[in-house]
C-alpha atoms as a printed R data frame, in Angstrom:
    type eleno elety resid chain resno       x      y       z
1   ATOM     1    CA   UNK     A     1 136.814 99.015  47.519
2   ATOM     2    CA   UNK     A     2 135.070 95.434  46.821
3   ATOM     3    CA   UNK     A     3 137.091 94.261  48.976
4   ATOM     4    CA   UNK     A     4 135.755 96.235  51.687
5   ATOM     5    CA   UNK     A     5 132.505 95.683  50.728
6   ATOM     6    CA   UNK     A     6 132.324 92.040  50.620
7   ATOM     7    CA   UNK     A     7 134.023 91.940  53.980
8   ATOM     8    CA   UNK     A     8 130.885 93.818  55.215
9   ATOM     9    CA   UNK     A     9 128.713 91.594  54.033
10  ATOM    10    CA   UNK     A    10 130.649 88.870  55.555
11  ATOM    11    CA   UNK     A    11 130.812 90.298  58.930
12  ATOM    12    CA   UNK     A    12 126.932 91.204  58.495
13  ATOM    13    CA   UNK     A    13 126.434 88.030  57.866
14  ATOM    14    CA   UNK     A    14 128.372 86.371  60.882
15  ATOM    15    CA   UNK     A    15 127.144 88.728  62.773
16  ATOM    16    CA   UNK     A    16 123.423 87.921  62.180
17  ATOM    17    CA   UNK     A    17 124.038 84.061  62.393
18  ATOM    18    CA   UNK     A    18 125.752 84.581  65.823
19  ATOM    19    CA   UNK     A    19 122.306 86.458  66.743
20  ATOM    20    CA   UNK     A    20 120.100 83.551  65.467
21  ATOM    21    CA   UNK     A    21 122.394 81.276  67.675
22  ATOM    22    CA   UNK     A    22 122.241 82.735  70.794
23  ATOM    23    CA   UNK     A    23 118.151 83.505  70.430
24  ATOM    24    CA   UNK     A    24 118.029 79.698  69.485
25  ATOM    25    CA   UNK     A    25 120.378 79.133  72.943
26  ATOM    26    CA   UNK     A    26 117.965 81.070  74.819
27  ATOM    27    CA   UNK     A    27 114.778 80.041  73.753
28  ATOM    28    CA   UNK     A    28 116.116 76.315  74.628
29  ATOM    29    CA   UNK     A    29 117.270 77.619  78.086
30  ATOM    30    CA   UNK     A    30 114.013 78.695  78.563
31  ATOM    31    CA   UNK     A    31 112.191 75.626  77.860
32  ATOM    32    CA   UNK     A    32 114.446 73.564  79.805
33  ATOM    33    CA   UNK     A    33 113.689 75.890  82.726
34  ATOM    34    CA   UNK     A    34 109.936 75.696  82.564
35  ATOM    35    CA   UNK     A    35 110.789 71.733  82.130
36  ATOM    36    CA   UNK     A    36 112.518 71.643  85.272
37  ATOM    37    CA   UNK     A    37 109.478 73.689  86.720
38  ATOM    38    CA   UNK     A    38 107.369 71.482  86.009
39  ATOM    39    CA   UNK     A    39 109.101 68.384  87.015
40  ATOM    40    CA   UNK     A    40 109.486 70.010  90.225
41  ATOM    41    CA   UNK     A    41 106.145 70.776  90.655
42  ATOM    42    CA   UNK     A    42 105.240 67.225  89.840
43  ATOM    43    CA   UNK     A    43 108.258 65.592  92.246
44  ATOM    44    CA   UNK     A    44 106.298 68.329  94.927
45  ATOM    45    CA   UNK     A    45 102.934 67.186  94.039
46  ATOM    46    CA   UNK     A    46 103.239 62.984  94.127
47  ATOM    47    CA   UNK     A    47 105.358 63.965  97.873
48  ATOM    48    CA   UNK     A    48 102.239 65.531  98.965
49  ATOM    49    CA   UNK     A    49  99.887 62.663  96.932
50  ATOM    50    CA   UNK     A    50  98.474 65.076  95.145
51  ATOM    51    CA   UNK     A    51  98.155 65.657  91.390
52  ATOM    52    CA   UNK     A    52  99.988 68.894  89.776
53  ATOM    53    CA   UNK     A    53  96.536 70.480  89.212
54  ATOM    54    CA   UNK     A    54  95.549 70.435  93.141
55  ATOM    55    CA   UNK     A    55  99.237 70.962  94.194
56  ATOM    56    CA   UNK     A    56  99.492 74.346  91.834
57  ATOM    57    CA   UNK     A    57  95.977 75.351  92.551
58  ATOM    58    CA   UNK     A    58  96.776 75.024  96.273
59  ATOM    59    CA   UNK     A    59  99.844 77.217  95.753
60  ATOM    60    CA   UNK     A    60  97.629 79.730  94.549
61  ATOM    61    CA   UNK     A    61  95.588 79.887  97.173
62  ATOM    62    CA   UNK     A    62  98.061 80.149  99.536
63  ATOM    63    CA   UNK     A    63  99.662 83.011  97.678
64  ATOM    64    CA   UNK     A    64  95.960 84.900  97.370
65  ATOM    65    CA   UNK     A    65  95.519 84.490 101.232
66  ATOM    66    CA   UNK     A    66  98.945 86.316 101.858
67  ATOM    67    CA   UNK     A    67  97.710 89.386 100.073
68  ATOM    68    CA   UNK     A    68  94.277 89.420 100.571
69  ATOM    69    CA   UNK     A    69  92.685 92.829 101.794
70  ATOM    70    CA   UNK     A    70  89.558 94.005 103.689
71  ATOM    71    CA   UNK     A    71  87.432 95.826 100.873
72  ATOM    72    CA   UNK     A    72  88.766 94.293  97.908
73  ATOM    73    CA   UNK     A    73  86.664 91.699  95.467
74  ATOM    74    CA   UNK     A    74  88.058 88.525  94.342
75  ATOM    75    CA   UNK     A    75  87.668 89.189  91.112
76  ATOM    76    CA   UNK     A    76  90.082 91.648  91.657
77  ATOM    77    CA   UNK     A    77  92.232 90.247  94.212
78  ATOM    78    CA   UNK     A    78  92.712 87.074  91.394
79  ATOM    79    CA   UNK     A    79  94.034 89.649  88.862
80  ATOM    80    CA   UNK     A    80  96.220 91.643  91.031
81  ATOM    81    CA   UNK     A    81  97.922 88.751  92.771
82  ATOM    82    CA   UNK     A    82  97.533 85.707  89.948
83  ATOM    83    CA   UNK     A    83  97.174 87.943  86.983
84  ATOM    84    CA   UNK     A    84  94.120 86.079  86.214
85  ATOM    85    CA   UNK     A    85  91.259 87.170  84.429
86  ATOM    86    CA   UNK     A    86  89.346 84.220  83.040
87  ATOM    87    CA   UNK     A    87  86.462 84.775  85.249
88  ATOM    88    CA   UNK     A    88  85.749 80.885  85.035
89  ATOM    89    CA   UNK     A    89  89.183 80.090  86.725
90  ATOM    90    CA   UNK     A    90  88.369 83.124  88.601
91  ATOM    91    CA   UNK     A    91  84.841 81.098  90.387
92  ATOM    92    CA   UNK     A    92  86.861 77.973  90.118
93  ATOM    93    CA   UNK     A    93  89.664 78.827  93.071
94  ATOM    94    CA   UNK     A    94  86.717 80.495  95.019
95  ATOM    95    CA   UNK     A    95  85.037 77.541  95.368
96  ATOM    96    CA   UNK     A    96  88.131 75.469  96.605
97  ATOM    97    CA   UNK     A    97  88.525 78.094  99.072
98  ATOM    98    CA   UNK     A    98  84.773 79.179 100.226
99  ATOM    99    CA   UNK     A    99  81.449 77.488 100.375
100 ATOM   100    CA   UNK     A   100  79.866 78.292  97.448
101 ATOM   101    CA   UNK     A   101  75.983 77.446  97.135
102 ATOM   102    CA   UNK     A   102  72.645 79.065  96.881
103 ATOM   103    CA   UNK     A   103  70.292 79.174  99.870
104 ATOM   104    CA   UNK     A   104  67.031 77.394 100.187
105 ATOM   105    CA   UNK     A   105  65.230 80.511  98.152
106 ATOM   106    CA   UNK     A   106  68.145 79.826  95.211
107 ATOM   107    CA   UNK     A   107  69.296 82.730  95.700
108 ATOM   108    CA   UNK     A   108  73.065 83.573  96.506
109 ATOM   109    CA   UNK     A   109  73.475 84.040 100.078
110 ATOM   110    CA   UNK     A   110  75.148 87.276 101.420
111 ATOM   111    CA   UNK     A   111  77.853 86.015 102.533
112 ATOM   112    CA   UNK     A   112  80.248 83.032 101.787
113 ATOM   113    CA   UNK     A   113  82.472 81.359 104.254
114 ATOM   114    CA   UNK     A   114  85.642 79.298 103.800
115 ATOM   115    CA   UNK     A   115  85.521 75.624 104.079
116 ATOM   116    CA   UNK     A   116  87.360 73.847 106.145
117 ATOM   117    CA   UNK     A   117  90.155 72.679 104.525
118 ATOM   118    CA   UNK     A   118  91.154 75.868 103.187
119 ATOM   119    CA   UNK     A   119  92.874 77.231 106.362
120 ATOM   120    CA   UNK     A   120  94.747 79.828 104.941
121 ATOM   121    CA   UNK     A   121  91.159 81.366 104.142
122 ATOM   122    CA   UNK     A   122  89.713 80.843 107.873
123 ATOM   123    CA   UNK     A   123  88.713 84.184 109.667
124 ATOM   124    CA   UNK     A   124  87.621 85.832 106.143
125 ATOM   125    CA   UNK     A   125  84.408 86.412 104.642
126 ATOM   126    CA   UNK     A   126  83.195 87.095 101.295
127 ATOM   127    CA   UNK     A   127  80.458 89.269 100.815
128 ATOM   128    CA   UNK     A   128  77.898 90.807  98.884
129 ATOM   129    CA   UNK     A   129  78.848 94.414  98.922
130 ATOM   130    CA   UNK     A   130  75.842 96.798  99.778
131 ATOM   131    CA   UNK     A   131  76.591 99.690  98.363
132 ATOM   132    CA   UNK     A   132  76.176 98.274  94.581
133 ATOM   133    CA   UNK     A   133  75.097 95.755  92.443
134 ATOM   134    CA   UNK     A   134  77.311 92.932  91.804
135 ATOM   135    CA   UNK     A   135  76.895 90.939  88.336
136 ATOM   136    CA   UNK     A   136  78.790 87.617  89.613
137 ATOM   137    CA   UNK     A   137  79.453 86.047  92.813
138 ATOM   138    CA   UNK     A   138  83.429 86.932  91.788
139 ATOM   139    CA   UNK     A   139  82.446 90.591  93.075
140 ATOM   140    CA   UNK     A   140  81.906 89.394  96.776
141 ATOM   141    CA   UNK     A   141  84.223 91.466  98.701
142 ATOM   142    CA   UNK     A   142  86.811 89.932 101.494
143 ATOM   143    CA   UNK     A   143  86.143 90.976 104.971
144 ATOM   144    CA   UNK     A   144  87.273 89.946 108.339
145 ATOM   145    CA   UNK     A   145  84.782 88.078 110.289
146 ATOM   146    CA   UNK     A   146  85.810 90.004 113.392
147 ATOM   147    CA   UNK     A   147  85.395 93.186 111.751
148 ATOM   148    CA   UNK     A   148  81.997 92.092 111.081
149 ATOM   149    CA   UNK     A   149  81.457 91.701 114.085
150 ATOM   150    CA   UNK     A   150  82.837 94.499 115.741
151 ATOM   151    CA   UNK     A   151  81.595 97.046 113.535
152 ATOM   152    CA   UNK     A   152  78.168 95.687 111.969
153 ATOM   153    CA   UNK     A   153  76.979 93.169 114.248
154 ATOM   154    CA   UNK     A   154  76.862 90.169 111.452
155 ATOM   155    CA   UNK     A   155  78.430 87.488 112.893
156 ATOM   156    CA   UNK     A   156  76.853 83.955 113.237
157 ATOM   157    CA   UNK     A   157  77.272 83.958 117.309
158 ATOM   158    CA   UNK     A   158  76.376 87.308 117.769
159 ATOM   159    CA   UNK     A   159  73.259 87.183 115.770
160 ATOM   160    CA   UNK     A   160  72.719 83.940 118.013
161 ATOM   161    CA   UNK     A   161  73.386 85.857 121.235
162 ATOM   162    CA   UNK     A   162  70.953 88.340 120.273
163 ATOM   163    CA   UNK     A   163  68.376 86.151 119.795
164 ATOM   164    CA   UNK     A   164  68.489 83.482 123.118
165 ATOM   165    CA   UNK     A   165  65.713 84.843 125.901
166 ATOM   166    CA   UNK     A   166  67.463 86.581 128.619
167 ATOM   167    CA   UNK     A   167  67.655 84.792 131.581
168 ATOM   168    CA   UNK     A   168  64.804 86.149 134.216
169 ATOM   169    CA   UNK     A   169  63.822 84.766 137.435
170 ATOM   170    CA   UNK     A   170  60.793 82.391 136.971
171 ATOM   171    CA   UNK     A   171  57.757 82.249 138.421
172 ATOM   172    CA   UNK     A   172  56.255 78.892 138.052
173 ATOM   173    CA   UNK     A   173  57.722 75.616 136.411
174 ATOM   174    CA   UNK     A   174  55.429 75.548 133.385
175 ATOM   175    CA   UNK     A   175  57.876 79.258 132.577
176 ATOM   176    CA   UNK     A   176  61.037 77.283 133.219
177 ATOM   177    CA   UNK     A   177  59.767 74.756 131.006
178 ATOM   178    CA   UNK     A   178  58.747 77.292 128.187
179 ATOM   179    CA   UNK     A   179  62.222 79.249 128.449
180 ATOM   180    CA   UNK     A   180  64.424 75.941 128.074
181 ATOM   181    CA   UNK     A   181  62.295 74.834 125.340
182 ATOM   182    CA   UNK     A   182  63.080 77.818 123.026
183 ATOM   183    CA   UNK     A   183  66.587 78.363 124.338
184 ATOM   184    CA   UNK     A   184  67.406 75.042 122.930
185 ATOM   185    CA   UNK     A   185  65.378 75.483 120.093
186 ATOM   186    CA   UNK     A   186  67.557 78.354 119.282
187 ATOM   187    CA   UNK     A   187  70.870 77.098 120.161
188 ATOM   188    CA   UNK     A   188  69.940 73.991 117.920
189 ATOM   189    CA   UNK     A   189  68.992 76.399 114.541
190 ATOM   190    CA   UNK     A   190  71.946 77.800 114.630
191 ATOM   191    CA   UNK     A   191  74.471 74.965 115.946
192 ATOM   192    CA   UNK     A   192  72.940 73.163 112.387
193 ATOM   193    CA   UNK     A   193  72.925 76.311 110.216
194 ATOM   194    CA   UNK     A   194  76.982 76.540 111.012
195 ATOM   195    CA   UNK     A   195  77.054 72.625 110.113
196 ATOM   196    CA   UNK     A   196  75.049 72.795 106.917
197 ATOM   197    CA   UNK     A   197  78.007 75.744 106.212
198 ATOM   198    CA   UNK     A   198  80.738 73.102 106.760
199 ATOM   199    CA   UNK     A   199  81.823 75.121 109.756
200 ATOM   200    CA   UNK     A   200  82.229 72.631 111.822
201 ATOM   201    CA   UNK     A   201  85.078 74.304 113.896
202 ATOM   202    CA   UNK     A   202  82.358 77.219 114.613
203 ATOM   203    CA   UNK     A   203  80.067 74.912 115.422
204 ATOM   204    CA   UNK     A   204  81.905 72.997 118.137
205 ATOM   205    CA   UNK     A   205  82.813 76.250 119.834
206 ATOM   206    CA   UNK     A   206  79.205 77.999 119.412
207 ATOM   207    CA   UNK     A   207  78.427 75.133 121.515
208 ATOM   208    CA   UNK     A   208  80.965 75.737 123.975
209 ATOM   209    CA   UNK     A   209  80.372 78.876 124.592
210 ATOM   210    CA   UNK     A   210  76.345 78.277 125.161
């Protein structure tokens, strides 16, 4: 009987050394694998001439622009696609993508729009919603910029289109002279408020269109 009993103990013992060894084994694996990760990332990055930090940051963005949705914050969108909840990281890839700045009052504007290197981002808008109060700039909701204009009017060039004179017959030359003089002055506000956006792209075609 101890025999039996000592040959338990032995195979209990092999047993729980053969464990130890293969969550040793895997544990290694997995470092190796976030090794080679990271040396790919790196090999990806210095291609690119980038550094790993811009290279994995544009990644993200890429990956947040795939899934992004009418309606939903970026605060949230960042934790549902990234998993990310440090809300510093959070503001951080928001201002890569968007421009991020107060208005003249120093207020937050209503609306941010992507700059123009982050392409994956153009054609969205983030914006205040209206129907609550936000407590960070995070809360901006994504929206199309051509459902904002369709359905609420908001859009840079329609505003714009709203507000150049109608073109009348004139009378005398002193009214063709007045109506020129503010048409310009209008086209000219807003041809600068897109550039002091760093929508230059806009720009150029608000212009092409007057």
């Amino acid at each position: 009987m101890a025999k039996y009993i000592l040959r338990i103990k032995e195979l209990e013992m092999a047993l729980k050394q053969e464990r130890e060894e293969k969550q040793a084994l895997l544990e290694e694996r997995e470092k190796l694998l976030a090794r080679i990760e990271r040396l790919e990332l790196e090999l990806e990055a210095l291609k690119q001439g980038r550094s790993v930090r811009s290279y994995q940051d544009a990644l993200k963005l890429k990956e947040l622009a795939k899934n992004a949705r009418e309606g939903v914050s970026w605060k949230a969108l960042c934790a549902e696609v990234l998993g990310l909840r440090d809300e510093g990281k959070i503001k951080d890839l928001m201002k890569l993508a968007f421009v991020v700045r107060k208005n003249e009052r120093n207020t937050w504007p209503g609306k941010f729009y992507p700059k123009d290197i982050a392409e994956e981002f153009h054609g969205w808008v983030l914006m205040r919603p209206k129907d609550r109060q936000v407590a960070d700039i995070i809360d901006y909701v994504l929206y199309r910029e051509d459902t904002l204009k369709a359905a609420k009017g908001l859009a840079v060039g329609e505003a714009a289109k709203e507000r150049v004179p109608e073109v009348k017959p004139l009378k005398t030359g002193k009214a063709a002279e007045r109506w020129i003089e503010t048409f310009f002055r209008v086209v000219y506000h807003d041809y600068m408020a897109l550039i002091n956006q760093k929508r230059g792209k806009d720009a150029k075609k608000y212009l092409e269109e007057k």
